[in-house]
PDB file of C-alpha atoms in Angstrom:
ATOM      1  CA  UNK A  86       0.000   0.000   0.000  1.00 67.00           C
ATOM      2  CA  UNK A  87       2.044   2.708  -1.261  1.00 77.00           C
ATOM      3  CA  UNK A  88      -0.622   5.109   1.202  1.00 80.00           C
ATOM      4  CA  UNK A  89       0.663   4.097   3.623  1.00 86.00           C
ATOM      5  CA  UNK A  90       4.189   2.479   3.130  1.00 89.00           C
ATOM      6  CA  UNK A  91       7.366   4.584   4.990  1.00 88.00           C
ATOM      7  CA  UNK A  92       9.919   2.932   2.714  1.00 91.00           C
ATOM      8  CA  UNK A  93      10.650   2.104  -0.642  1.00 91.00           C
ATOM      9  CA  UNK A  94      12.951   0.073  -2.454  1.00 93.00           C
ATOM     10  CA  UNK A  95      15.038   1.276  -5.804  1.00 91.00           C
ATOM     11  CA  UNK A  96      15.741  -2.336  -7.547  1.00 93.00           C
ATOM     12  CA  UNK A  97      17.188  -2.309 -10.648  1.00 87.00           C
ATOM     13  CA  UNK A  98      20.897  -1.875 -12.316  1.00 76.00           C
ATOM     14  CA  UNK A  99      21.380   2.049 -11.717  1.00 67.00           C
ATOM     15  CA  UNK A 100      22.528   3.238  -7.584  1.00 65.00           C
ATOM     16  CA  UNK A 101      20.587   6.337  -9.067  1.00 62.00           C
ATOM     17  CA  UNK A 102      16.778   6.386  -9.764  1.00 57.00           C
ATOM     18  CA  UNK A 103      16.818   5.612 -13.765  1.00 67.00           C
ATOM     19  CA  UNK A 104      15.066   3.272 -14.601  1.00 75.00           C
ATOM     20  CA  UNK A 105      15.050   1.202 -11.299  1.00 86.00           C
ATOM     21  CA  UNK A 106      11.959  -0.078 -10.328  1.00 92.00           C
ATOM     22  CA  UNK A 107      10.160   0.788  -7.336  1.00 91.00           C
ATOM     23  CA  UNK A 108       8.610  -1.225  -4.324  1.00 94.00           C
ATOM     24  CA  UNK A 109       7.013   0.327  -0.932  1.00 93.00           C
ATOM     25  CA  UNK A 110       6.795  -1.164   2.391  1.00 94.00           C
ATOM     26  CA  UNK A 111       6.812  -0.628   5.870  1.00 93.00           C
ATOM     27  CA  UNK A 112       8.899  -0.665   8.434  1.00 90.00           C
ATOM     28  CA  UNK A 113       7.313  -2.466  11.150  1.00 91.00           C
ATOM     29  CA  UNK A 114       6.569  -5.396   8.794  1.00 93.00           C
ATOM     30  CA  UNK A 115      10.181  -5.564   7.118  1.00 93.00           C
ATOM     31  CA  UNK A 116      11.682  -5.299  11.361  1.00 91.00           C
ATOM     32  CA  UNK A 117       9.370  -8.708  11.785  1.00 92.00           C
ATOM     33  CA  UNK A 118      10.005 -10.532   9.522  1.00 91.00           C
ATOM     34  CA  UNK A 119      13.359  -9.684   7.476  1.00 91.00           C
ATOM     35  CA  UNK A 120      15.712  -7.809   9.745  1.00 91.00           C
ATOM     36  CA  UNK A 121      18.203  -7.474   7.247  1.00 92.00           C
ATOM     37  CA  UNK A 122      15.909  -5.587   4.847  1.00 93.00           C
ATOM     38  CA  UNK A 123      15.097  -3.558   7.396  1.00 91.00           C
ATOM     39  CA  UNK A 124      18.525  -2.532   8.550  1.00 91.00           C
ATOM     40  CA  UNK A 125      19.408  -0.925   4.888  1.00 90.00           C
ATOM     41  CA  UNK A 126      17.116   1.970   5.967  1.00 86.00           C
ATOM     42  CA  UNK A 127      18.607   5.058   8.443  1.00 69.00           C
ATOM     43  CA  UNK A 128      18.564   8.285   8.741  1.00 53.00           C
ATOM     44  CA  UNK A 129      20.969   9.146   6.400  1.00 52.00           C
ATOM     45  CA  UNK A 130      18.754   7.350   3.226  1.00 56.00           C
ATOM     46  CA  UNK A 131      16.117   9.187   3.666  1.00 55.00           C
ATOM     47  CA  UNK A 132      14.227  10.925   0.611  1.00 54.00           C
ATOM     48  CA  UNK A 133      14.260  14.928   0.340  1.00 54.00           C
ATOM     49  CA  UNK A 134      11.190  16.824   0.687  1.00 52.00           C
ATOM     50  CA  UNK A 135       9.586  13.526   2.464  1.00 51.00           C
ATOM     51  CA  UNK A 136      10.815  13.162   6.188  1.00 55.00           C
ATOM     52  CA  UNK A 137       8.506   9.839   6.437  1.00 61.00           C
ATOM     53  CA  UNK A 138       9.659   8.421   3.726  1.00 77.00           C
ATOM     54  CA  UNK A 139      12.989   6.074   3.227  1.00 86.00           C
ATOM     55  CA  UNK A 140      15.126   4.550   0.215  1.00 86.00           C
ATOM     56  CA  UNK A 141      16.907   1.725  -0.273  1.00 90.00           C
ATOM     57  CA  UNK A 142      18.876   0.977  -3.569  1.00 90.00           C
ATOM     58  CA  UNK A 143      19.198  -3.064  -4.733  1.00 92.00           C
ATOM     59  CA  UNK A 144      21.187  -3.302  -8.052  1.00 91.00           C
ATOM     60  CA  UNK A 145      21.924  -7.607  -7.252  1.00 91.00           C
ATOM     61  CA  UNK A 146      18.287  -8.379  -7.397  1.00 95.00           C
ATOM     62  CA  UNK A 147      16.148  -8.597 -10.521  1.00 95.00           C
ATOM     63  CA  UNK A 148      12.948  -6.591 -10.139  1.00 95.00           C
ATOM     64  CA  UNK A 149      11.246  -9.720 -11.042  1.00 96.00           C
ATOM     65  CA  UNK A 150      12.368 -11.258  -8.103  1.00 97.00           C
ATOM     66  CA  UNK A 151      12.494  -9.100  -5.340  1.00 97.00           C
ATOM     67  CA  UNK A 152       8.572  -8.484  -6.353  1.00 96.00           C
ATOM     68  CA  UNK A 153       8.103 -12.504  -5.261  1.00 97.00           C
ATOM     69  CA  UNK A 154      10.914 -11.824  -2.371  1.00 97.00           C
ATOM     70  CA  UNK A 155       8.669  -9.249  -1.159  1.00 96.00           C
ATOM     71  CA  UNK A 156       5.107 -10.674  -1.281  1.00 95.00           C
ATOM     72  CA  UNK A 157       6.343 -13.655   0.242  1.00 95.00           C
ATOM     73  CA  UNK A 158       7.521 -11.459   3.596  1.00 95.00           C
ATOM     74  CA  UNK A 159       4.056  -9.648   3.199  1.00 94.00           C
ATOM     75  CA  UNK A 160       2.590 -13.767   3.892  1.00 93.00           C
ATOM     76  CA  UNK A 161       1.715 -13.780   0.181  1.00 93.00           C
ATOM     77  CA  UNK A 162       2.260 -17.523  -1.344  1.00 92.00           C
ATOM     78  CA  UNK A 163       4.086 -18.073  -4.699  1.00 94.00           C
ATOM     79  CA  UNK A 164       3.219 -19.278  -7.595  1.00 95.00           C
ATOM     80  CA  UNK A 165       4.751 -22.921  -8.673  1.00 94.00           C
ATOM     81  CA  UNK A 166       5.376 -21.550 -12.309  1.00 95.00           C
ATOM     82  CA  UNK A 167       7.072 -18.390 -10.674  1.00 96.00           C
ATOM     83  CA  UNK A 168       9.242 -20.316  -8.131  1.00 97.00           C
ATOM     84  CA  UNK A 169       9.904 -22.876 -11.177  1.00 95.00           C
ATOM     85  CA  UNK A 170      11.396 -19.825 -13.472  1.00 96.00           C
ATOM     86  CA  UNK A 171      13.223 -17.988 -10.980  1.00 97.00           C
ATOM     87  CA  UNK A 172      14.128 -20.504  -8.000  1.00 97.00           C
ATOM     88  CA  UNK A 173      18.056 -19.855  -8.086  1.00 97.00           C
ATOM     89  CA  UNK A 174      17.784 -16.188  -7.880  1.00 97.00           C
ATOM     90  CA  UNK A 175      15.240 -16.372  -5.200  1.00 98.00           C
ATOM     91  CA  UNK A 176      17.561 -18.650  -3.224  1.00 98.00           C
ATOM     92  CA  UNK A 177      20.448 -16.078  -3.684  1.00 97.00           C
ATOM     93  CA  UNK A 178      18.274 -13.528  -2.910  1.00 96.00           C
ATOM     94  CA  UNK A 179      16.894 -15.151   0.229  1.00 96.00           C
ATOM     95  CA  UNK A 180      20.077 -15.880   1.544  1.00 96.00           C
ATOM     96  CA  UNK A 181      21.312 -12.748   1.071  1.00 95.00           C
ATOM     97  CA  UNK A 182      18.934 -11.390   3.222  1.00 94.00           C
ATOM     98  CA  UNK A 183      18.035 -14.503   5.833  1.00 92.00           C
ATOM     99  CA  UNK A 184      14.505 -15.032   4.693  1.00 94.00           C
ATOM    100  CA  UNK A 185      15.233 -18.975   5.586  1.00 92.00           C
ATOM    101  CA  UNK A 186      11.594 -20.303   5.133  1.00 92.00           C
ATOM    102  CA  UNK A 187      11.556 -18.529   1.562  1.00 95.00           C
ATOM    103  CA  UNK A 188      15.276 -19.641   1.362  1.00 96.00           C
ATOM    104  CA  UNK A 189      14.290 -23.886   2.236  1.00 94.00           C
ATOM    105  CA  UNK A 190      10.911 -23.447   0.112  1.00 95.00           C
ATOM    106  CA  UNK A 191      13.369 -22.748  -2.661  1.00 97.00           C
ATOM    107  CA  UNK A 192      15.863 -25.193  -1.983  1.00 97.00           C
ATOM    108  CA  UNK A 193      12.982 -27.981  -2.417  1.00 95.00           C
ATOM    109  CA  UNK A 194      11.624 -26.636  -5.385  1.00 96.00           C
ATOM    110  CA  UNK A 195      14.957 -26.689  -7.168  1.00 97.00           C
ATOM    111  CA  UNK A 196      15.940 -30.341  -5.698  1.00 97.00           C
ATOM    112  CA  UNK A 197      12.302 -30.749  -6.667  1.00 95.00           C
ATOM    113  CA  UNK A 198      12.941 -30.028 -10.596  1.00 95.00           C
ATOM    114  CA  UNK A 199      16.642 -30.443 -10.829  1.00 95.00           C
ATOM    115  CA  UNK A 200      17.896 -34.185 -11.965  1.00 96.00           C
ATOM    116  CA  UNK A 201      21.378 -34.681 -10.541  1.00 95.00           C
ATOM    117  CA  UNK A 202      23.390 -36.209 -13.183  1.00 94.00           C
ATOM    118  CA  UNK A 203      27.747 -36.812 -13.344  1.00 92.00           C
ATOM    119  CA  UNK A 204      27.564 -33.742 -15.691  1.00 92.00           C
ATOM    120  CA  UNK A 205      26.082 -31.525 -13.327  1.00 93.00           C
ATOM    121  CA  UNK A 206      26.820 -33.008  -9.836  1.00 92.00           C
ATOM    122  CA  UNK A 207      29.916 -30.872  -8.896  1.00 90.00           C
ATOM    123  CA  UNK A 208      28.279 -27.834 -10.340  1.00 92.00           C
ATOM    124  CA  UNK A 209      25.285 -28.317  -8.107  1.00 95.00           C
ATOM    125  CA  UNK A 210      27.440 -29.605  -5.326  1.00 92.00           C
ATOM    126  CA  UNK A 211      30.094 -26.372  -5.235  1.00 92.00           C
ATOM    127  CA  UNK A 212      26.494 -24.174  -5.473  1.00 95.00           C
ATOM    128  CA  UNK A 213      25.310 -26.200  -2.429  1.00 94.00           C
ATOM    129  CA  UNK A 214      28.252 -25.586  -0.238  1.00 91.00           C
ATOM    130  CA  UNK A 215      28.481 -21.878  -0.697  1.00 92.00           C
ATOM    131  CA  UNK A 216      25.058 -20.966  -0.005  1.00 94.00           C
ATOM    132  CA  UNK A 217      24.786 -23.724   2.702  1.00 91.00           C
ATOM    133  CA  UNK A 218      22.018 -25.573   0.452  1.00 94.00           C
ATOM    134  CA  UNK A 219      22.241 -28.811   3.012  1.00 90.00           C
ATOM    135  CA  UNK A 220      19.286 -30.723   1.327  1.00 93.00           C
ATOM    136  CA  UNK A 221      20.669 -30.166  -2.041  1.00 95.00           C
ATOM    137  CA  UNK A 222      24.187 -31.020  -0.785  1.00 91.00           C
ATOM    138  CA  UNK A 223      22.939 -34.065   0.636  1.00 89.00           C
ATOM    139  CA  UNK A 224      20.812 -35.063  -2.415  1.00 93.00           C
ATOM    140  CA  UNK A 225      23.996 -34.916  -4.477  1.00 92.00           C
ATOM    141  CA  UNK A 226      26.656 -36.853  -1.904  1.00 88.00           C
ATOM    142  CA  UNK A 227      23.727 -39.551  -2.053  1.00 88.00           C
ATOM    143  CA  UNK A 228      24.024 -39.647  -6.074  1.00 90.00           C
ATOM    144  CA  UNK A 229      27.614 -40.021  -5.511  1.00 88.00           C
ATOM    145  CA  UNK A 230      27.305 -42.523  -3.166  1.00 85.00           C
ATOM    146  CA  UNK A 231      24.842 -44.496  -4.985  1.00 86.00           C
ATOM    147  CA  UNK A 232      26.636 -44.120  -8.882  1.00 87.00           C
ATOM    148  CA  UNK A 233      30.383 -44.412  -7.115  1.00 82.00           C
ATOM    149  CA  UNK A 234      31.767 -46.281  -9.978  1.00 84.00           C
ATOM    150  CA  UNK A 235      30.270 -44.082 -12.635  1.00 88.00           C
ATOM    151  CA  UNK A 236      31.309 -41.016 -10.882  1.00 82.00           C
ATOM    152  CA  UNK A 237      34.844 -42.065 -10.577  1.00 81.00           C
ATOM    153  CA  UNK A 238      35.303 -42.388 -13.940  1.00 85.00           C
ATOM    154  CA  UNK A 239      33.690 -39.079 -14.802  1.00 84.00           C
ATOM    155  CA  UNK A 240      33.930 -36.511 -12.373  1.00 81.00           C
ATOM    156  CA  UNK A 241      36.753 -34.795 -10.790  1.00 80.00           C
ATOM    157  CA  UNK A 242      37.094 -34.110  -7.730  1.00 75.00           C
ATOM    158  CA  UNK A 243      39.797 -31.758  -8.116  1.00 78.00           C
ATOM    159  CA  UNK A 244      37.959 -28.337  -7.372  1.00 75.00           C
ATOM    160  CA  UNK A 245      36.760 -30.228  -3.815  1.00 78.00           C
ATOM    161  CA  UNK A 246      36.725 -28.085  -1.122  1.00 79.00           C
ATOM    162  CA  UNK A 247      38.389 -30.521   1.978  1.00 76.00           C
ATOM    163  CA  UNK A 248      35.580 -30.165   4.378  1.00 77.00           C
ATOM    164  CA  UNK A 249      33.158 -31.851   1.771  1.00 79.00           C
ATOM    165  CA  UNK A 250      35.111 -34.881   2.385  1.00 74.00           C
ATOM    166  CA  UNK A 251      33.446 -35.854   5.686  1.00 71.00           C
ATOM    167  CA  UNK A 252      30.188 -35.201   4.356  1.00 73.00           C
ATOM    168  CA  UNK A 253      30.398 -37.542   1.281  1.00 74.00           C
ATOM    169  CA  UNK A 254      32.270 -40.206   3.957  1.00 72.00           C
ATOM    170  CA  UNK A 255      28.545 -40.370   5.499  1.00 70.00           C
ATOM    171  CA  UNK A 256      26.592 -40.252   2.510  1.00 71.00           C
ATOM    172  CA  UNK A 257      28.591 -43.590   1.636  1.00 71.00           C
ATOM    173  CA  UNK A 258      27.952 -45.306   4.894  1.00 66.00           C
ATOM    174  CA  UNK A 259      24.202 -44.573   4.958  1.00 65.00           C
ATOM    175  CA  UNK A 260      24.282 -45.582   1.412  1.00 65.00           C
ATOM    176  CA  UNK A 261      25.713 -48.793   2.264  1.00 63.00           C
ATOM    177  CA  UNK A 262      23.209 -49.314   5.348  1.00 62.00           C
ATOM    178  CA  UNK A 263      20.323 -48.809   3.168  1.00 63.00           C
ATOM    179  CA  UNK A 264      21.652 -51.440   1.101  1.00 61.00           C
ATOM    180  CA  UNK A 265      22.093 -53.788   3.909  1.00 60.00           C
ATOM    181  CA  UNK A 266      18.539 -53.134   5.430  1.00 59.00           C
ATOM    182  CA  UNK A 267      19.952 -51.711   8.418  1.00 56.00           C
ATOM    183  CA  UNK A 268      18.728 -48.195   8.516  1.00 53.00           C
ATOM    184  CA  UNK A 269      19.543 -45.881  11.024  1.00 52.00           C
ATOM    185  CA  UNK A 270      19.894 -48.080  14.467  1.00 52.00           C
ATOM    186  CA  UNK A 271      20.969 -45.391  16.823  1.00 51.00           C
ATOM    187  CA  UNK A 272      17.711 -42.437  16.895  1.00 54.00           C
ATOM    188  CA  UNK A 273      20.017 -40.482  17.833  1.00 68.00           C
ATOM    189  CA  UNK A 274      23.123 -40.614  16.066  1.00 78.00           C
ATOM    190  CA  UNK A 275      23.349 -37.629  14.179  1.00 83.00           C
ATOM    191  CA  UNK A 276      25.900 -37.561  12.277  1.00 77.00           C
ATOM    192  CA  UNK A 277      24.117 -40.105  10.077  1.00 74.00           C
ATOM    193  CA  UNK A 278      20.421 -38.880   9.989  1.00 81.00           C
ATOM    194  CA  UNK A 279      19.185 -36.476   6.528  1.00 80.00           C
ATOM    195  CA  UNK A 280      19.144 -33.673   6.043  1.00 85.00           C
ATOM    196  CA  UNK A 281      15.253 -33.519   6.600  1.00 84.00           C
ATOM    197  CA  UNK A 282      15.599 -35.745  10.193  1.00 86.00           C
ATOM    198  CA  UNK A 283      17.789 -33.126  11.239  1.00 89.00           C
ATOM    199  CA  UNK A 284      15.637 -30.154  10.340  1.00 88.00           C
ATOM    200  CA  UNK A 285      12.384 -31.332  11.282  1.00 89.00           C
ATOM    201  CA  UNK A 286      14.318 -31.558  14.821  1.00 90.00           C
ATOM    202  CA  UNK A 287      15.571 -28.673  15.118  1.00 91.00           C
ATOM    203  CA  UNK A 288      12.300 -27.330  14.500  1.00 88.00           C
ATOM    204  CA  UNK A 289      10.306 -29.183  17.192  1.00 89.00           C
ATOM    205  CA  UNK A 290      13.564 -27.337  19.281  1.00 90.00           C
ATOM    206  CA  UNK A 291      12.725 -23.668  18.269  1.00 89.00           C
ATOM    207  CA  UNK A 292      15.957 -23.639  16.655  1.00 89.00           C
ATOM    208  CA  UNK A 293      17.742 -22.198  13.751  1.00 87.00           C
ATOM    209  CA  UNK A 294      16.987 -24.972  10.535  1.00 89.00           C
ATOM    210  CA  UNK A 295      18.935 -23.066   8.083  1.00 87.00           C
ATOM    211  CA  UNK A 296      23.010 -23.454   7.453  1.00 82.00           C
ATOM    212  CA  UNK A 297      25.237 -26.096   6.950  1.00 83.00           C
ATOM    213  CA  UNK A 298      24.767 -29.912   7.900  1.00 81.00           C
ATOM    214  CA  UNK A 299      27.699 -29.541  10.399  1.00 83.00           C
ATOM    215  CA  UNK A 300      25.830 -26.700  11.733  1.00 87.00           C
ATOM    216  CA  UNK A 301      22.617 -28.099  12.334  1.00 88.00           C
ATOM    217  CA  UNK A 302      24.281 -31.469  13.985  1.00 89.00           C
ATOM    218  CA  UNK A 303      26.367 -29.158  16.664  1.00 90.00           C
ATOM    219  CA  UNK A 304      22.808 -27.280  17.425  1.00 90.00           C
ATOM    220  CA  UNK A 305      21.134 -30.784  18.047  1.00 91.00           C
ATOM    221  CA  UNK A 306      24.316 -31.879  19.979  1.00 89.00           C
ATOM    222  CA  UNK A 307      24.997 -28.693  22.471  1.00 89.00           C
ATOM    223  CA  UNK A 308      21.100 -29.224  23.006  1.00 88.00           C
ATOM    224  CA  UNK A 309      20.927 -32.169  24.020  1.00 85.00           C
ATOM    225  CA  UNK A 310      23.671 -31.308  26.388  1.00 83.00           C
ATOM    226  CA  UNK A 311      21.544 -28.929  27.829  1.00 82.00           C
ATOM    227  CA  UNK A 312      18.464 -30.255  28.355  1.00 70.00           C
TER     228      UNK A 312
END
């Protein structure tokens, strides 16, 4: 409700107003439920001749998709055919600015519609690890795991970041558990539960289900210890 908004955003390719495209909002909503959107307003980005009014520039989002970014905080849901065409720029965007349940909604969608094959499995595996993507990560070290021989012979390893190591250690022992009918035998053990296990978890905890698979096992861990 433009009315009635107290902010706006500037999206587009320009830092000045040419051609940028522009979204209002309000403060008290952005403070709820995206913190980090609402930390690019102060004082000192506030428009001339409107004291009420405050700007925000955002040249690394497409119009397009801060427009779904945004309804989504106002509690609007999002079209399939919408998250389908844009999903990996709303998951940059939403981790950019910690909007995790837009962020995870994302992440499914794209695991969703996304076949992992040995052409694409490091590419999607590299994209996983630096946006902390742990369901996608873990969908690939399981296609690893399950096409070992194949992916030997194809894929290199080379551009491996060291800590993935661990991670695609466990997708081969569930792998192999699975194959033996043996399952997960310890409820809590962990370090060899999915990516979902973990998450639905943490959420029964009140706690953080975003970030790494490392992340989200020390959270489960320290509170366990504490309770």
């Amino acid at each position: 409700d433009e009315d009635t908004a107290d902010v706006c955003f500037e999206v587009g390719t320009n830092e000045v107003d040419e051609g940028n495209t522009v979204f209002h909002a309000h403060r008290l909503v952005l403070k709820k439920c995206t913190p980090m959107l609402s930390a690019l307003f102060d004082s000192s980005n506030t428009l001339e001749g409107d004291e009420k009014m405050a700007r925000a520039v955002i040249t690394d989002v497409k119009p397009e998709v801060f427009r779904l970014l945004l309804a989504n905080v106002y509690g609007r849901s999002m079209a399939e055919d919408d998250m389908k065409t844009h999903v990996k720029d709303i998951i940059d965007a939403a981790d950019k600015y910690s909007i995790v349940n837009l962020k995870l909604g994302a992440e499914a969608a794209y695991v969703k519609s996304t076949k992992i094959t040995v052409e694409n499995a490091m590419d999607n595996l590299l994209y996983a690890d630096a946006l902390n993507l742990a369901l996608l990560k873990e969908v690939v070290m399981d296609f690893l795991a399950e096409n070992h021989d194949e992916a030997v012979k194809k894929v290199s390893f080379a551009d491996v970041p060291g800590h993935l190591m661990k991670d695609l250690l466990v997708a081969f022992g569930m792998s192999k558990k699975e194959e033996e009918g043996k399952g997960n035998e310890k409820e809590e053990d962990f370090d060899v539960m999915h990516v979902s296990e973990l998450r639905v978890k943490l959420d029964k905890m009140g706690l953080d289900v975003d970030g790494s698979r490392e992340a989200m096992i020390e959270a489960l861990r320290k509170s366990s210890k504490q309770s």
